[in-house]
Amino acid sequence: MAIWTVVLRKELRESLRDRRSLMLLGLFTLMYPLMLGIILNQSIKRATKPEREGIELAVIGAAQAPNLMAQFKQKNILVQQVGPMNEAAITRLLQARKVVALLRIPDKFTDNYQALRPARVELWFDSAADNGQRQRDIEDVLRTYGAGVTSARLLAHGVSPALVSPVLVQRYDTGSTAARSAGLIGSVLGLLFFPAFLCGLSAAIDSTAGERERRSLEVLMSQPAHAWELVTGKWLAAATLSLIGLVIGLAVAHAVLAWLPLEEIGMAWRVTNADLATVCLVSVPLSLFAGAMQVAVAMNAKSFKEAQSTLSFLMLLPMAPGLVVSMMELKTALWMYAVPILSNQTLLKEVARGEALGALPYLLTFLSALLPALAFAAFAAWRMKSEQYVLGV
């Protein structure tokens, strides 16, 4: 048996013995996909809630505008007639969340309406409440009612209502549901690759800085083994845990997004199992990159705590390119597939969008993480040969 495989089995066995840490890593891995599913599910419920339950609107002076009340009823808006109220009473009613908004029709509404003057109405609402879509539905009814009155008055004077609408805009959306979903969800897909830098962290630190503090590294290096064999075993152990967490996170996110009724909000998740398997296969070098970087950095730390603090900060750096691209709203370009982490995010986003990708993006994504991983592993093997590292001086 090769020496590096012995070291690999040793490190994996020691990592799997710590059941509490494994449970905590599993919780962190599953937390984000489940939170993403919960947030999207709540968005779907809010988007479809007006159609299922209706909208409750309090109205003061409803008897003065019976036609307007009829239009509210046609749009599934429940009108609750209330008596005169002052500003404080209206505020308390809206803060109680019993109605979406309050419509107050002044006493002069009928006189102004009959005199062909603008008839003012007051719409009271609480912007802190989560009723944005329902409030817009109420305002749409008010605009439709006003447009209908305008058309009727123009016809009564022998004027065609078409004169006030010189341009009619017909909107056609050619974007697919998959493209819309990728555009909305694409900004948060990058966090699905975060377990690659989280799940192998403890193994990388414990097998380097931890063993040096426990003085067990000297015993290991006294064995007839080359430095690169020891580093390879430790590196692949951290990378294996990283890959397991990454695959589990992507699989859970895929299952959640495929289960959600995204069609209710005009989106869809079109990633197939074969697409997901391809993305996971291309992401294998990302786990190797994460493990090699963490092992190389932890080896240069003076203590276990220093390695833990340094790597906790470095875990945020791979997310920086994705955040910069998202903030600057850059379009997908070929160079993005040559940047680690960003390449995986971009690839998954384009696959979810349904774009036809050639072999080059997959190849660049594979090599973008593999080459730095080999460089970090070579540096760690060179560092392992140093007596200063082993003695911690």
mmCIF file of N, CA and C in Angstrom, residues 98-201:
data_model
loop_
_atom_site.group_PDB
_atom_site.id
_atom_site.type_symbol
_atom_site.label_atom_id
_atom_site.label_comp_id
_atom_site.label_asym_id
_atom_site.label_seq_id
_atom_site.Cartn_x
_atom_site.Cartn_y
_atom_site.Cartn_z
ATOM 1 N N LYS A 98 -55.164 44.163 10.464
ATOM 2 C CA LYS A 98 -56.449 43.544 10.145
ATOM 3 C C LYS A 98 -56.893 43.839 8.724
ATOM 4 N N VAL A 99 -56.415 44.936 8.157
ATOM 5 C CA VAL A 99 -56.741 45.303 6.780
ATOM 6 C C VAL A 99 -55.440 45.674 6.078
ATOM 7 N N VAL A 100 -55.462 45.572 4.742
ATOM 8 C CA VAL A 100 -54.280 45.929 3.958
ATOM 9 C C VAL A 100 -54.103 47.435 3.895
ATOM 10 N N ALA A 101 -55.204 48.153 3.707
ATOM 11 C CA ALA A 101 -55.165 49.611 3.593
ATOM 12 C C ALA A 101 -56.532 50.166 3.965
ATOM 13 N N LEU A 102 -56.611 51.487 4.024
ATOM 14 C CA LEU A 102 -57.883 52.161 4.313
ATOM 15 C C LEU A 102 -58.104 53.229 3.259
ATOM 16 N N LEU A 103 -59.291 53.231 2.684
ATOM 17 C CA LEU A 103 -59.667 54.211 1.667
ATOM 18 C C LEU A 103 -60.710 55.149 2.269
ATOM 19 N N ARG A 104 -60.363 56.439 2.340
ATOM 20 C CA ARG A 104 -61.307 57.421 2.897
ATOM 21 C C ARG A 104 -61.831 58.296 1.756
ATOM 22 N N ILE A 105 -63.129 58.269 1.584
ATOM 23 C CA ILE A 105 -63.787 59.055 0.536
ATOM 24 C C ILE A 105 -64.411 60.279 1.190
ATOM 25 N N PRO A 106 -63.932 61.473 0.894
ATOM 26 C CA PRO A 106 -64.459 62.692 1.550
ATOM 27 C C PRO A 106 -65.920 62.936 1.199
ATOM 28 N N ASP A 107 -66.535 63.830 1.980
ATOM 29 C CA ASP A 107 -67.950 64.142 1.767
ATOM 30 C C ASP A 107 -68.186 64.860 0.446
ATOM 31 N N LYS A 108 -67.194 65.588 -0.057
ATOM 32 C CA LYS A 108 -67.355 66.337 -1.305
ATOM 33 C C LYS A 108 -67.065 65.491 -2.543
ATOM 34 N N PHE A 109 -66.894 64.184 -2.356
ATOM 35 C CA PHE A 109 -66.558 63.314 -3.492
ATOM 36 C C PHE A 109 -67.662 63.356 -4.545
ATOM 37 N N THR A 110 -68.917 63.217 -4.100
ATOM 38 C CA THR A 110 -70.034 63.180 -5.052
ATOM 39 C C THR A 110 -70.182 64.510 -5.772
ATOM 40 N N ASP A 111 -70.070 65.627 -5.035
ATOM 41 C CA ASP A 111 -70.211 66.951 -5.670
ATOM 42 C C ASP A 111 -69.116 67.177 -6.715
ATOM 43 N N ASN A 112 -67.885 66.852 -6.385
ATOM 44 C CA ASN A 112 -66.798 67.033 -7.341
ATOM 45 C C ASN A 112 -66.955 66.095 -8.540
ATOM 46 N N TYR A 113 -67.455 64.893 -8.282
ATOM 47 C CA TYR A 113 -67.633 63.932 -9.369
ATOM 48 C C TYR A 113 -68.688 64.443 -10.353
ATOM 49 N N GLN A 114 -69.792 64.939 -9.816
ATOM 50 C CA GLN A 114 -70.863 65.430 -10.692
ATOM 51 C C GLN A 114 -70.470 66.722 -11.395
ATOM 52 N N ALA A 115 -69.621 67.516 -10.783
ATOM 53 C CA ALA A 115 -69.181 68.772 -11.392
ATOM 54 C C ALA A 115 -67.985 68.574 -12.320
ATOM 55 N N LEU A 116 -67.624 67.325 -12.594
ATOM 56 C CA LEU A 116 -66.505 66.982 -13.481
ATOM 57 C C LEU A 116 -65.183 67.559 -12.992
ATOM 58 N N ARG A 117 -65.096 67.684 -11.664
ATOM 59 C CA ARG A 117 -63.843 68.096 -11.065
ATOM 60 C C ARG A 117 -63.145 66.863 -10.477
ATOM 61 N N PRO A 118 -61.835 66.918 -10.288
ATOM 62 C CA PRO A 118 -61.139 65.763 -9.691
ATOM 63 C C PRO A 118 -61.707 65.439 -8.315
ATOM 64 N N ALA A 119 -62.176 64.219 -8.157
ATOM 65 C CA ALA A 119 -62.741 63.769 -6.879
ATOM 66 C C ALA A 119 -61.639 63.089 -6.078
ATOM 67 N N ARG A 120 -61.227 63.718 -5.009
ATOM 68 C CA ARG A 120 -60.104 63.218 -4.230
ATOM 69 C C ARG A 120 -60.534 62.066 -3.340
ATOM 70 N N VAL A 121 -59.671 61.060 -3.260
ATOM 71 C CA VAL A 121 -59.813 59.974 -2.291
ATOM 72 C C VAL A 121 -58.472 59.810 -1.585
ATOM 73 N N GLU A 122 -58.524 59.314 -0.359
ATOM 74 C CA GLU A 122 -57.317 59.144 0.439
ATOM 75 C C GLU A 122 -57.066 57.660 0.668
ATOM 76 N N LEU A 123 -55.867 57.214 0.318
ATOM 77 C CA LEU A 123 -55.479 55.826 0.528
ATOM 78 C C LEU A 123 -54.437 55.789 1.641
ATOM 79 N N TRP A 124 -54.782 55.199 2.758
ATOM 80 C CA TRP A 124 -53.900 55.078 3.914
ATOM 81 C C TRP A 124 -53.355 53.651 3.975
ATOM 82 N N PHE A 125 -52.053 53.537 4.222
ATOM 83 C CA PHE A 125 -51.424 52.220 4.301
ATOM 84 C C PHE A 125 -50.215 52.307 5.221
ATOM 85 N N ASP A 126 -49.738 51.141 5.630
ATOM 86 C CA ASP A 126 -48.567 51.026 6.498
ATOM 87 C C ASP A 126 -47.440 50.412 5.679
ATOM 88 N N SER A 127 -46.430 51.223 5.345
ATOM 89 C CA SER A 127 -45.335 50.730 4.513
ATOM 90 C C SER A 127 -44.472 49.702 5.235
ATOM 91 N N ALA A 128 -44.543 49.643 6.560
ATOM 92 C CA ALA A 128 -43.755 48.660 7.301
ATOM 93 C C ALA A 128 -44.356 47.266 7.227
ATOM 94 N N ALA A 129 -45.625 47.166 6.842
ATOM 95 C CA ALA A 129 -46.270 45.863 6.724
ATOM 96 C C ALA A 129 -45.882 45.205 5.403
ATOM 97 N N ASP A 130 -45.958 43.892 5.396
ATOM 98 C CA ASP A 130 -45.592 43.129 4.205
ATOM 99 C C ASP A 130 -46.813 42.982 3.294
ATOM 100 N N ASN A 131 -47.269 44.126 2.754
ATOM 101 C CA ASN A 131 -48.460 44.122 1.912
ATOM 102 C C ASN A 131 -48.220 44.881 0.612
ATOM 103 N N GLY A 132 -46.981 44.869 0.136
ATOM 104 C CA GLY A 132 -46.658 45.654 -1.048
ATOM 105 C C GLY A 132 -47.456 45.246 -2.271
ATOM 106 N N GLN A 133 -47.550 43.935 -2.532
ATOM 107 C CA GLN A 133 -48.273 43.465 -3.715
ATOM 108 C C GLN A 133 -49.762 43.727 -3.581
ATOM 109 N N ARG A 134 -50.328 43.521 -2.414
ATOM 110 C CA ARG A 134 -51.764 43.770 -2.204
ATOM 111 C C ARG A 134 -52.089 45.254 -2.346
ATOM 112 N N GLN A 135 -51.203 46.084 -1.828
ATOM 113 C CA GLN A 135 -51.434 47.527 -1.972
ATOM 114 C C GLN A 135 -51.417 47.930 -3.443
ATOM 115 N N ARG A 136 -50.504 47.366 -4.218
ATOM 116 C CA ARG A 136 -50.471 47.679 -5.655
ATOM 117 C C ARG A 136 -51.730 47.195 -6.362
ATOM 118 N N ASP A 137 -52.307 46.080 -5.916
ATOM 119 C CA ASP A 137 -53.559 45.610 -6.513
ATOM 120 C C ASP A 137 -54.693 46.605 -6.257
ATOM 121 N N ILE A 138 -54.724 47.169 -5.067
ATOM 122 C CA ILE A 138 -55.750 48.177 -4.762
ATOM 123 C C ILE A 138 -55.556 49.413 -5.617
ATOM 124 N N GLU A 139 -54.326 49.854 -5.756
ATOM 125 C CA GLU A 139 -54.056 51.032 -6.576
ATOM 126 C C GLU A 139 -54.383 50.775 -8.052
ATOM 127 N N ASP A 140 -54.179 49.541 -8.522
ATOM 128 C CA ASP A 140 -54.547 49.214 -9.900
ATOM 129 C C ASP A 140 -56.048 49.352 -10.119
ATOM 130 N N VAL A 141 -56.834 48.955 -9.138
ATOM 131 C CA VAL A 141 -58.293 49.105 -9.260
ATOM 132 C C VAL A 141 -58.672 50.579 -9.316
ATOM 133 N N LEU A 142 -58.018 51.406 -8.495
ATOM 134 C CA LEU A 142 -58.317 52.832 -8.506
ATOM 135 C C LEU A 142 -57.947 53.450 -9.859
ATOM 136 N N ARG A 143 -56.803 53.052 -10.414
ATOM 137 C CA ARG A 143 -56.418 53.585 -11.722
ATOM 138 C C ARG A 143 -57.371 53.109 -12.823
ATOM 139 N N THR A 144 -57.776 51.854 -12.750
ATOM 140 C CA THR A 144 -58.712 51.342 -13.754
ATOM 141 C C THR A 144 -60.049 52.060 -13.661
ATOM 142 N N TYR A 145 -60.513 52.306 -12.439
ATOM 143 C CA TYR A 145 -61.774 53.031 -12.260
ATOM 144 C C TYR A 145 -61.669 54.450 -12.808
ATOM 145 N N GLY A 146 -60.556 55.134 -12.531
ATOM 146 C CA GLY A 146 -60.374 56.488 -13.059
ATOM 147 C C GLY A 146 -60.310 56.509 -14.576
ATOM 148 N N ALA A 147 -59.632 55.514 -15.181
ATOM 149 C CA ALA A 147 -59.567 55.456 -16.642
ATOM 150 C C ALA A 147 -60.936 55.192 -17.246
ATOM 151 N N GLY A 148 -61.750 54.371 -16.580
ATOM 152 C CA GLY A 148 -63.098 54.116 -17.090
ATOM 153 C C GLY A 148 -63.981 55.346 -17.036
ATOM 154 N N VAL A 149 -63.875 56.096 -15.960
ATOM 155 C CA VAL A 149 -64.654 57.342 -15.855
ATOM 156 C C VAL A 149 -64.219 58.341 -16.923
ATOM 157 N N THR A 150 -62.928 58.438 -17.164
ATOM 158 C CA THR A 150 -62.423 59.343 -18.203
ATOM 159 C C THR A 150 -62.961 58.971 -19.577
ATOM 160 N N SER A 151 -62.965 57.695 -19.900
ATOM 161 C CA SER A 151 -63.476 57.257 -21.202
ATOM 162 C C SER A 151 -64.962 57.556 -21.339
ATOM 163 N N ALA A 152 -65.727 57.334 -20.273
ATOM 164 C CA ALA A 152 -67.167 57.598 -20.330
ATOM 165 C C ALA A 152 -67.448 59.083 -20.524
ATOM 166 N N ARG A 153 -66.686 59.940 -19.890
ATOM 167 C CA ARG A 153 -66.903 61.380 -20.032
ATOM 168 C C ARG A 153 -66.527 61.861 -21.437
ATOM 169 N N LEU A 154 -65.470 61.307 -21.991
ATOM 170 C CA LEU A 154 -65.084 61.710 -23.344
ATOM 171 C C LEU A 154 -66.139 61.289 -24.359
ATOM 172 N N LEU A 155 -66.656 60.077 -24.200
ATOM 173 C CA LEU A 155 -67.705 59.622 -25.110
ATOM 174 C C LEU A 155 -68.965 60.459 -24.984
ATOM 175 N N ALA A 156 -69.276 60.884 -23.757
ATOM 176 C CA ALA A 156 -70.464 61.720 -23.559
ATOM 177 C C ALA A 156 -70.334 63.059 -24.259
ATOM 178 N N HIS A 157 -69.097 63.524 -24.474
ATOM 179 C CA HIS A 157 -68.856 64.784 -25.166
ATOM 180 C C HIS A 157 -68.500 64.572 -26.640
ATOM 181 N N GLY A 158 -68.692 63.369 -27.108
ATOM 182 C CA GLY A 158 -68.428 63.086 -28.513
ATOM 183 C C GLY A 158 -66.969 62.996 -28.869
ATOM 184 N N VAL A 159 -66.108 62.697 -27.920
ATOM 185 C CA VAL A 159 -64.665 62.585 -28.160
ATOM 186 C C VAL A 159 -64.251 61.133 -27.956
ATOM 187 N N SER A 160 -63.486 60.625 -28.887
ATOM 188 C CA SER A 160 -63.027 59.245 -28.781
ATOM 189 C C SER A 160 -61.964 59.118 -27.691
ATOM 190 N N PRO A 161 -62.067 58.126 -26.810
ATOM 191 C CA PRO A 161 -61.030 57.944 -25.775
ATOM 192 C C PRO A 161 -59.660 57.618 -26.354
ATOM 193 N N ALA A 162 -59.627 57.199 -27.614
ATOM 194 C CA ALA A 162 -58.340 56.886 -28.222
ATOM 195 C C ALA A 162 -57.463 58.111 -28.395
ATOM 196 N N LEU A 163 -58.068 59.310 -28.359
ATOM 197 C CA LEU A 163 -57.279 60.521 -28.528
ATOM 198 C C LEU A 163 -56.325 60.758 -27.362
ATOM 199 N N VAL A 164 -56.662 60.265 -26.191
ATOM 200 C CA VAL A 164 -55.804 60.482 -25.019
ATOM 201 C C VAL A 164 -54.789 59.346 -24.864
ATOM 202 N N SER A 165 -54.843 58.398 -25.773
ATOM 203 C CA SER A 165 -53.871 57.293 -25.746
ATOM 204 C C SER A 165 -53.239 57.176 -27.130
ATOM 205 N N PRO A 166 -52.363 58.105 -27.488
ATOM 206 C CA PRO A 166 -51.782 58.087 -28.838
ATOM 207 C C PRO A 166 -50.866 56.888 -29.088
ATOM 208 N N VAL A 167 -50.339 56.294 -28.027
ATOM 209 C CA VAL A 167 -49.418 55.164 -28.179
ATOM 210 C C VAL A 167 -49.898 54.014 -27.297
ATOM 211 N N LEU A 168 -50.035 52.854 -27.899
ATOM 212 C CA LEU A 168 -50.385 51.642 -27.170
ATOM 213 C C LEU A 168 -49.192 50.695 -27.203
ATOM 214 N N VAL A 169 -48.730 50.310 -26.054
ATOM 215 C CA VAL A 169 -47.545 49.454 -25.936
ATOM 216 C C VAL A 169 -47.996 48.027 -25.648
ATOM 217 N N GLN A 170 -47.597 47.117 -26.503
ATOM 218 C CA GLN A 170 -47.830 45.702 -26.280
ATOM 219 C C GLN A 170 -46.502 45.053 -25.894
ATOM 220 N N ARG A 171 -46.462 44.408 -24.758
ATOM 221 C CA ARG A 171 -45.228 43.852 -24.217
ATOM 222 C C ARG A 171 -45.169 42.350 -24.481
ATOM 223 N N TYR A 172 -44.028 41.903 -24.979
ATOM 224 C CA TYR A 172 -43.789 40.485 -25.249
ATOM 225 C C TYR A 172 -42.484 40.094 -24.561
ATOM 226 N N ASP A 173 -42.579 39.143 -23.663
ATOM 227 C CA ASP A 173 -41.411 38.668 -22.915
ATOM 228 C C ASP A 173 -40.921 37.378 -23.551
ATOM 229 N N THR A 174 -39.716 37.407 -24.112
ATOM 230 C CA THR A 174 -39.145 36.219 -24.751
ATOM 231 C C THR A 174 -38.254 35.419 -23.805
ATOM 232 N N GLY A 175 -38.090 35.904 -22.585
ATOM 233 C CA GLY A 175 -37.250 35.181 -21.635
ATOM 234 C C GLY A 175 -37.936 33.925 -21.134
ATOM 235 N N SER A 176 -37.200 32.845 -21.054
ATOM 236 C CA SER A 176 -37.752 31.588 -20.565
ATOM 237 C C SER A 176 -37.829 31.603 -19.044
ATOM 238 N N THR A 177 -38.641 30.699 -18.518
ATOM 239 C CA THR A 177 -38.763 30.616 -17.060
ATOM 240 C C THR A 177 -37.445 30.214 -16.419
ATOM 241 N N ALA A 178 -36.685 29.357 -17.109
ATOM 242 C CA ALA A 178 -35.381 28.953 -16.562
ATOM 243 C C ALA A 178 -34.418 30.122 -16.517
ATOM 244 N N ALA A 179 -34.441 30.969 -17.553
ATOM 245 C CA ALA A 179 -33.549 32.127 -17.577
ATOM 246 C C ALA A 179 -33.920 33.119 -16.485
ATOM 247 N N ARG A 180 -35.214 33.317 -16.256
ATOM 248 C CA ARG A 180 -35.630 34.232 -15.188
ATOM 249 C C ARG A 180 -35.229 33.696 -13.827
ATOM 250 N N SER A 181 -35.396 32.394 -13.627
ATOM 251 C CA SER A 181 -35.027 31.825 -12.333
ATOM 252 C C SER A 181 -33.527 31.894 -12.107
ATOM 253 N N ALA A 182 -32.743 31.652 -13.170
ATOM 254 C CA ALA A 182 -31.289 31.741 -13.027
ATOM 255 C C ALA A 182 -30.862 33.164 -12.741
ATOM 256 N N GLY A 183 -31.546 34.142 -13.334
ATOM 257 C CA GLY A 183 -31.190 35.525 -13.066
ATOM 258 C C GLY A 183 -31.487 35.927 -11.644
ATOM 259 N N LEU A 184 -32.586 35.415 -11.084
ATOM 260 C CA LEU A 184 -32.960 35.769 -9.720
ATOM 261 C C LEU A 184 -32.176 34.972 -8.688
ATOM 262 N N ILE A 185 -32.031 33.666 -8.942
ATOM 263 C CA ILE A 185 -31.366 32.802 -7.970
ATOM 264 C C ILE A 185 -29.861 32.787 -8.186
ATOM 265 N N GLY A 186 -29.404 33.220 -9.380
ATOM 266 C CA GLY A 186 -27.984 33.117 -9.697
ATOM 267 C C GLY A 186 -27.092 33.874 -8.741
ATOM 268 N N SER A 187 -27.595 34.970 -8.186
ATOM 269 C CA SER A 187 -26.770 35.759 -7.273
ATOM 270 C C SER A 187 -26.497 35.046 -5.957
ATOM 271 N N VAL A 188 -27.326 34.055 -5.619
ATOM 272 C CA VAL A 188 -27.139 33.351 -4.349
ATOM 273 C C VAL A 188 -26.629 31.935 -4.549
ATOM 274 N N LEU A 189 -26.469 31.510 -5.809
ATOM 275 C CA LEU A 189 -25.973 30.158 -6.057
ATOM 276 C C LEU A 189 -24.523 29.991 -5.620
ATOM 277 N N GLY A 190 -23.780 31.095 -5.557
ATOM 278 C CA GLY A 190 -22.369 30.999 -5.186
ATOM 279 C C GLY A 190 -22.161 30.432 -3.795
ATOM 280 N N LEU A 191 -23.095 30.671 -2.890
ATOM 281 C CA LEU A 191 -22.948 30.163 -1.537
ATOM 282 C C LEU A 191 -23.099 28.648 -1.465
ATOM 283 N N LEU A 192 -23.623 28.028 -2.526
ATOM 284 C CA LEU A 192 -23.728 26.577 -2.526
ATOM 285 C C LEU A 192 -22.352 25.915 -2.590
ATOM 286 N N PHE A 193 -21.330 26.663 -3.027
ATOM 287 C CA PHE A 193 -19.983 26.116 -3.099
ATOM 288 C C PHE A 193 -19.178 26.433 -1.834
ATOM 289 N N PHE A 194 -19.787 27.102 -0.877
ATOM 290 C CA PHE A 194 -19.087 27.450 0.347
ATOM 291 C C PHE A 194 -18.700 26.223 1.177
ATOM 292 N N PRO A 195 -19.505 25.135 1.201
ATOM 293 C CA PRO A 195 -19.073 23.948 1.970
ATOM 294 C C PRO A 195 -17.744 23.373 1.522
ATOM 295 N N ALA A 196 -17.302 23.662 0.293
ATOM 296 C CA ALA A 196 -15.999 23.165 -0.150
ATOM 297 C C ALA A 196 -14.878 23.723 0.712
ATOM 298 N N PHE A 197 -15.065 24.915 1.274
ATOM 299 C CA PHE A 197 -14.044 25.531 2.120
ATOM 300 C C PHE A 197 -14.351 25.365 3.601
ATOM 301 N N LEU A 198 -15.492 24.768 3.915
ATOM 302 C CA LEU A 198 -15.887 24.634 5.305
ATOM 303 C C LEU A 198 -15.683 23.220 5.835
ATOM 304 N N CYS A 199 -16.058 22.229 5.048
ATOM 305 C CA CYS A 199 -16.092 20.856 5.564
ATOM 306 C C CYS A 199 -14.700 20.267 5.782
ATOM 307 N N GLY A 200 -13.707 20.707 5.031
ATOM 308 C CA GLY A 200 -12.359 20.168 5.227
ATOM 309 C C GLY A 200 -11.470 21.035 6.088
ATOM 310 N N LEU A 201 -12.037 22.102 6.639
ATOM 311 C CA LEU A 201 -11.224 23.056 7.399
ATOM 312 C C LEU A 201 -10.637 22.431 8.656
#
